[in-house]
Coordinates of C-alpha atoms and ligand atoms in Angstrom, one line a residue:
M1 CA 20.2 101.6 184.9
K2 CA 22.2 104.4 186.3
N3 CA 23.9 104.6 182.6
L4 CA 20.0 105.1 181.3
L5 CA 18.9 107.4 183.9
R6 CA 21.8 109.5 182.5
F7 CA 20.8 108.7 178.9
S8 CA 17.4 109.5 178.9
L9 CA 17.7 112.4 181.0
A10 CA 20.5 114.1 178.6
A11 CA 18.0 113.3 176.0
L12 CA 15.3 115.1 177.5
L13 CA 16.9 118.0 178.3
C14 CA 18.7 118.0 175.2
L15 CA 14.8 118.1 173.8
S16 CA 14.1 121.2 175.2
A17 CA 16.9 122.6 175.6
C18 CA 18.6 122.1 171.8
K19 CA 16.8 123.7 169.4
K20 CA 19.2 122.5 166.7
N21 CA 20.0 119.2 166.9
D22 CA 23.7 118.5 166.2
N23 CA 23.1 115.3 164.0
T24 CA 20.4 116.7 161.4
L25 CA 20.7 119.1 158.7
V26 CA 17.0 121.4 158.4
L27 CA 16.1 122.2 155.4
G28 CA 12.8 124.3 154.0
E29 CA 10.2 124.0 151.2
F30 CA 7.2 126.2 150.6
A31 CA 4.6 124.6 147.9
S32 CA 1.4 124.9 147.0
L33 CA 0.0 121.4 148.5
T34 CA -3.9 122.8 148.3
G35 CA -5.6 125.5 147.0
T36 CA -6.1 126.8 142.7
T37 CA -2.7 125.1 141.7
A38 CA -2.1 122.2 144.2
T39 CA -1.1 119.8 141.3
F40 CA 2.0 121.7 141.1
G41 CA 2.9 122.0 144.5
Q42 CA 2.4 118.5 145.2
S43 CA 4.1 117.1 141.8
M44 CA 7.2 118.9 143.4
N45 CA 6.8 117.7 147.2
D46 CA 7.0 114.4 145.5
G47 CA 9.8 115.1 143.6
V48 CA 11.4 116.8 146.1
Q49 CA 10.7 113.8 148.5
L50 CA 12.4 111.3 146.1
A51 CA 15.5 113.1 146.3
L52 CA 15.7 113.7 149.8
E53 CA 14.8 109.5 150.1
D54 CA 17.9 109.3 148.2
L55 CA 20.5 111.7 149.9
N56 CA 19.6 109.6 153.0
K57 CA 20.4 106.6 152.3
N58 CA 23.0 107.5 151.0
G59 CA 24.7 108.9 154.1
G60 CA 22.9 112.5 153.6
L61 CA 25.2 115.7 153.8
L62 CA 28.0 116.9 156.0
G63 CA 28.1 113.7 158.0
K64 CA 24.8 114.2 158.9
K65 CA 21.2 113.2 158.1
V66 CA 19.0 116.0 156.2
E67 CA 15.4 116.7 157.3
I68 CA 13.1 118.9 154.8
V69 CA 10.6 120.9 156.7
V70 CA 7.9 122.0 154.0
E71 CA 5.4 124.5 154.7
D72 CA 1.9 124.5 152.7
D73 CA 1.7 128.3 151.0
Q74 CA -2.3 127.0 149.6
S75 CA -1.4 128.8 146.1
K76 CA -1.3 132.2 147.8
P77 CA 1.5 134.6 147.7
D78 CA 0.9 136.3 150.5
E79 CA 1.2 133.1 152.1
A80 CA 4.7 131.9 150.3
K81 CA 5.7 135.2 152.1
T82 CA 4.7 134.2 156.0
A83 CA 5.7 130.3 155.0
V84 CA 9.0 130.6 154.2
L85 CA 9.5 133.5 157.3
K86 CA 8.2 130.9 159.7
L87 CA 11.2 128.5 157.8
I88 CA 13.9 130.7 159.0
K89 CA 13.1 132.2 161.6
Q90 CA 11.7 129.1 164.0
N91 CA 12.4 126.1 162.1
E92 CA 16.5 128.2 161.2
I93 CA 16.2 126.0 157.9
K94 CA 20.0 126.6 156.5
A95 CA 18.4 127.1 152.8
L96 CA 15.0 126.6 150.8
I97 CA 13.4 124.8 147.8
G98 CA 10.4 126.7 146.2
E99 CA 7.8 127.9 144.5
V100 CA 6.8 126.4 141.7
A101 CA 4.6 129.4 140.5
S102 CA 6.8 132.5 139.6
S103 CA 3.9 135.0 141.8
R104 CA 4.7 133.3 145.2
S105 CA 8.8 133.5 144.2
L106 CA 8.5 136.6 144.2
A107 CA 6.5 137.2 147.1
A108 CA 9.0 135.4 149.6
A109 CA 12.5 135.2 147.9
P110 CA 13.2 139.4 149.5
E111 CA 12.7 137.4 152.4
A112 CA 15.4 134.3 151.6
Q113 CA 17.9 137.6 150.6
K114 CA 17.1 139.4 153.0
N115 CA 18.8 136.5 155.4
K116 CA 21.3 135.8 153.4
I117 CA 19.2 132.1 152.9
P118 CA 19.8 130.7 149.5
M119 CA 16.6 130.0 147.6
I120 CA 16.4 127.7 144.8
S121 CA 12.9 127.9 142.7
P122 CA 12.2 124.5 140.9
A123 CA 10.1 125.9 137.9
S124 CA 9.8 129.9 138.5
T125 CA 10.4 131.1 134.5
N126 CA 9.7 135.4 135.0
P127 CA 12.9 136.5 134.9
K128 CA 12.1 138.6 137.6
V129 CA 12.8 135.6 139.6
T130 CA 15.9 135.8 140.2
Q131 CA 16.9 139.7 139.6
V132 CA 15.4 139.7 143.3
G133 CA 19.1 139.6 144.9
D134 CA 22.3 137.0 144.4
Y135 CA 21.1 134.2 147.0
I136 CA 17.8 133.3 144.6
F137 CA 18.7 130.6 141.4
R138 CA 16.2 128.5 139.7
A139 CA 16.7 125.6 138.0
C140 CA 14.6 125.5 134.6
F141 CA 14.9 128.2 131.4
V142 CA 13.6 132.0 132.0
D143 CA 10.3 133.4 129.9
T144 CA 11.8 135.6 127.3
F145 CA 13.2 131.7 126.1
Q146 CA 9.5 130.2 126.7
G147 CA 7.3 133.4 125.3
S148 CA 10.1 133.4 121.9
S149 CA 10.1 129.8 121.9
M150 CA 6.8 129.5 121.5
A151 CA 6.3 132.0 118.8
R152 CA 8.9 131.2 116.4
F153 CA 7.2 127.5 116.7
A154 CA 3.9 129.0 115.9
Y155 CA 5.3 131.8 112.9
N156 CA 7.4 128.8 111.5
D157 CA 6.1 125.4 111.9
L158 CA 2.6 125.8 112.6
N159 CA 2.5 128.6 109.9
L160 CA 0.5 131.0 111.8
R161 CA 0.8 135.0 110.6
K162 CA -2.8 136.0 112.9
V163 CA -2.6 135.0 116.5
A164 CA -4.7 136.5 119.9
I165 CA -3.6 136.0 123.6
L166 CA -5.5 134.9 126.4
Y167 CA -4.0 136.1 129.6
D168 CA -4.1 136.2 132.8
I169 CA -3.3 139.7 134.3
K170 CA -2.9 139.4 138.0
N171 CA -0.5 136.3 137.2
D172 CA 3.3 137.3 136.8
Y173 CA 4.3 134.8 135.0
S174 CA 1.2 134.7 132.3
V175 CA 1.7 138.1 131.6
G176 CA 5.7 138.1 131.2
L177 CA 4.8 135.5 128.9
M178 CA 2.0 137.2 126.8
E179 CA 5.2 139.9 126.2
F180 CA 7.6 137.9 125.0
F181 CA 5.1 135.8 122.8
E182 CA 4.1 139.0 121.2
K183 CA 7.8 140.4 120.8
T184 CA 9.5 137.7 119.0
F185 CA 5.5 136.8 116.8
K186 CA 6.0 140.6 115.6
E187 CA 9.2 141.0 115.4
L188 CA 8.7 137.8 112.9
G189 CA 6.4 139.3 111.1
G190 CA 2.9 138.1 112.2
E191 CA 0.3 139.7 113.9
I192 CA -2.0 139.9 117.1
V193 CA -5.6 140.6 116.1
E194 CA -6.4 140.4 119.8
K195 CA -5.6 140.5 122.8
Q196 CA -7.7 139.8 126.3
S197 CA -7.4 139.2 129.8
Y198 CA -8.3 137.7 132.8
S199 CA -7.7 137.0 136.6
E200 CA -6.6 133.9 138.7
G201 CA -10.9 132.2 139.8
D202 CA -12.6 133.5 136.9
I203 CA -14.5 131.1 135.4
E204 CA -16.4 132.9 132.6
F205 CA -14.7 133.8 129.9
R206 CA -17.2 134.3 126.7
A207 CA -17.1 137.8 126.7
Q208 CA -13.3 137.1 125.7
L209 CA -13.5 134.8 123.6
T210 CA -16.3 136.8 121.7
A211 CA -14.2 139.7 121.2
I212 CA -11.0 137.0 119.8
K213 CA -14.0 134.9 117.7
S214 CA -14.6 138.9 116.1
Q215 CA -11.0 139.3 114.6
D216 CA -10.3 135.6 113.1
P217 CA -7.2 134.3 114.8
Q218 CA -5.2 131.7 113.7
A219 CA -4.7 130.4 117.1
I220 CA -4.9 131.6 120.9
Y221 CA -2.4 132.1 123.0
V222 CA -3.3 131.2 126.2
P223 CA 0.1 131.5 128.3
G224 CA -2.2 130.6 132.1
Y225 CA -2.4 127.7 134.9
Y226 CA -4.0 124.8 134.3
T227 CA -7.1 125.4 135.6
E228 CA -8.8 128.0 133.7
V229 CA -7.2 126.7 130.4
G230 CA -9.3 123.3 130.2
L231 CA -13.1 126.3 131.0
I232 CA -11.6 128.6 128.2
A233 CA -10.5 126.0 125.5
R234 CA -14.4 124.6 126.8
Q235 CA -16.3 128.0 126.1
A236 CA -13.6 128.0 123.2
R237 CA -15.5 125.4 121.5
D238 CA -19.3 126.1 122.8
L239 CA -18.5 130.0 120.4
G240 CA -17.3 127.5 118.0
I241 CA -14.5 128.4 117.9
N242 CA -12.2 125.4 116.6
I243 CA -8.7 127.2 116.2
P244 CA -5.9 125.5 118.4
L245 CA -4.9 127.4 121.7
M246 CA -1.2 127.2 122.7
G247 CA 0.2 127.5 126.3
G248 CA 3.2 127.4 128.1
D249 CA 4.5 125.1 131.1
G250 CA 1.3 126.0 133.6
W251 CA -1.1 124.1 131.6
D252 CA 1.3 120.4 132.8
S253 CA -0.9 119.2 135.1
V254 CA -2.9 116.2 134.6
K255 CA -6.1 118.3 135.3
T256 CA -5.4 120.6 131.5
V257 CA -7.0 116.9 130.0
E258 CA -9.0 116.0 132.0
I259 CA -11.2 119.6 132.8
G260 CA -10.8 120.7 129.0
G261 CA -11.6 116.8 127.5
P262 CA -12.0 117.4 124.0
A263 CA -12.1 120.6 124.2
V264 CA -8.0 120.8 123.9
E265 CA -7.2 118.5 121.4
G266 CA -4.7 119.2 118.8
S267 CA -3.1 122.0 121.3
Y268 CA 0.0 123.1 121.7
Y269 CA 2.7 124.0 124.9
S270 CA 5.8 124.3 126.0
N271 CA 7.3 122.6 128.9
H272 CA 10.2 121.2 130.4
Y273 CA 10.3 117.8 129.6
S274 CA 8.2 115.1 127.8
A275 CA 7.3 111.6 129.6
E276 CA 8.1 109.5 126.2
D277 CA 11.7 110.9 126.2
P278 CA 13.5 107.8 125.2
S279 CA 16.6 108.6 127.3
P280 CA 17.6 106.3 129.9
V281 CA 17.8 108.9 132.9
I282 CA 14.5 109.6 132.1
Q283 CA 12.9 106.5 131.6
D284 CA 14.9 105.5 135.0
F285 CA 13.6 108.3 136.9
I286 CA 10.1 107.7 135.7
K287 CA 10.4 104.2 136.9
K288 CA 11.3 105.0 140.2
Y289 CA 8.9 107.5 140.2
Q290 CA 6.1 105.6 139.2
A291 CA 7.3 103.1 141.4
K292 CA 7.3 105.4 145.2
F293 CA 3.5 107.2 143.9
G294 CA 1.7 104.8 141.2
K295 CA 1.9 107.8 137.7
V296 CA 4.0 109.5 135.6
P297 CA 5.7 112.2 137.0
D298 CA 5.1 115.8 135.4
A299 CA 7.4 118.5 134.9
M300 CA 7.0 120.2 138.8
A301 CA 8.0 116.2 140.3
V302 CA 11.1 116.1 138.0
L303 CA 12.1 119.1 138.5
G304 CA 11.7 119.4 141.6
Y305 CA 13.9 116.4 142.6
D306 CA 16.4 118.1 140.4
A307 CA 16.4 121.3 142.5
A308 CA 16.7 119.6 145.1
N309 CA 19.7 117.5 144.2
I310 CA 21.0 120.8 142.9
L311 CA 21.1 122.3 146.2
F312 CA 22.5 118.9 147.8
D313 CA 25.0 119.0 145.8
A314 CA 25.8 122.8 146.3
I315 CA 26.0 122.3 150.0
K316 CA 28.2 119.0 149.0
R317 CA 31.0 121.2 147.4
A318 CA 30.3 123.9 150.4
G319 CA 31.8 121.4 152.9
S320 CA 29.8 124.2 154.8
S321 CA 26.3 124.6 156.4
E322 CA 26.1 128.6 156.3
G323 CA 24.5 130.4 153.9
P324 CA 27.0 132.6 152.5
K325 CA 28.7 129.7 151.4
I326 CA 25.8 127.7 149.4
R327 CA 25.3 130.6 147.6
D328 CA 28.7 130.4 146.6
A329 CA 28.5 126.5 145.4
M330 CA 25.5 127.0 143.8
A331 CA 26.3 129.6 142.0
A332 CA 29.6 127.8 140.5
T333 CA 26.8 124.6 139.4
A334 CA 27.8 123.7 136.4
N335 CA 26.9 120.6 133.7
F336 CA 24.7 119.2 136.8
Q337 CA 23.0 115.8 135.6
G338 CA 19.8 116.4 136.1
V339 CA 16.7 114.8 134.7
S340 CA 15.3 118.2 133.0
G341 CA 18.9 117.8 131.4
S342 CA 22.4 118.9 131.7
I343 CA 22.3 122.1 134.5
T344 CA 25.1 125.5 134.1
M345 CA 23.8 128.2 136.6
D346 CA 24.8 131.1 134.4
P347 CA 25.7 134.4 135.8
Q348 CA 22.0 135.4 136.3
R349 CA 21.6 132.6 138.3
D350 CA 19.0 130.7 135.6
A351 CA 19.5 127.1 133.8
K352 CA 20.0 127.7 129.9
K353 CA 18.1 124.7 128.7
K354 CA 16.5 122.9 126.6
I355 CA 12.4 123.8 126.2
V356 CA 9.7 120.9 124.6
I357 CA 6.8 122.1 123.2
L358 CA 4.0 119.3 123.5
K359 CA 0.9 118.0 121.3
I360 CA -2.4 117.0 122.9
E361 CA -3.8 113.7 120.6
G362 CA -6.4 111.3 121.7
G363 CA -6.2 113.0 125.2
K364 CA -2.8 112.3 125.5
V365 CA 0.3 114.4 125.9
K366 CA 2.5 113.4 123.0
F367 CA 6.0 114.9 122.7
H368 CA 6.2 117.4 119.2
K369 CA 9.6 118.3 119.0
A370 CA 12.7 120.2 121.5
L371 CA 14.3 123.1 120.8
D372 CA 17.5 124.3 121.8
P373 CA 18.2 127.8 123.8
S374 CA 19.5 130.4 121.4
Ligands
LIG1 N1 6.4 128.2 134.9 C1 5.5 128.8 135.9 C2 5.8 129.2 136.5 O1 6.5 130.6 136.4 C3 5.2 127.7 137.3 C4 5.0 126.3 136.0 C5 6.6 125.4 136.4 C6 4.1 125.7 135.9 C7 6.4 124.3 135.5 C8 3.7 124.2 135.2 C9 4.7 123.4 135.2 O2 4.6 130.7 137.4

């Protein structure tokens, strides 16, 4: 009884005084669990949680159980920055996973860099993200590759010569992809016959689409997020525009087909993985994910899982939870076997990986082609 009393008293004191639990390693995650691109954050978080579950089942890290504190940034860059500051200052996290969207990673990354907290973005593809500093990493390819791959595909495979672009002017990711696509498509000899823009949250695109129609393009490149893509496709069809649409990984949500319906049929987009890939690593992951969440994982789920595992692997190899040591170990990541492919951090802390091109057919997203990094 006396011992029990002493123990409870110690536990009580510890609760109030021991800010950090010595038996737990605390990491942070910021994600768009709500807001305009909620499926991005939710999928990423599902992937991260699955990786965490595996990790703790196998004993955690550095002899400790691992906890990941998750902050919702509501799909807003300002909130992303606030969330990361809170995780660093209040939760005293040792490293950070996030965000999916480049604009939100860009808003938060300077805080991680300043505080020497290693951050790994699962899916932010804009080149500027890792240029913020040497503590910022990503588990995916960059948009110079994504934009130029789609341009090459349009020119060489689809034999297109005249393409229009409709992009989101307020979104770093969309602006980047527009530029990289245009550059390569022109270099190949193609022509961008019309370029129009919109801003996230818009619901009316008929003026831009009418201008595009008047230039008679063979396809429209729409490097945006799923929320607007479905609406754009429907309004294009309403205006009698019956050419294929093309996009990037921002299309990767069940919502694209849900909102777009028949209007997105025959469209192509580039992505990080295809659920139809027969590789056992991918098929085993899909089975495991489906058993837990009852659905097929999208690219963000896969990249959330991979990003978390890259971080865990780096902490293990660092043998320490100190920021600079985790950073050095993460920079040395080589041939890491992720679900989305083999991952080696290049000197710019980006991952060189293959890209897949998917086609929407019969309301389903089908694998079309894979392209290796150049
Ligand atoms: N690549 C996008 C960005 O940087 C985010 C994204 C990744 C969206 C993967 C969907 C799938 O903003």
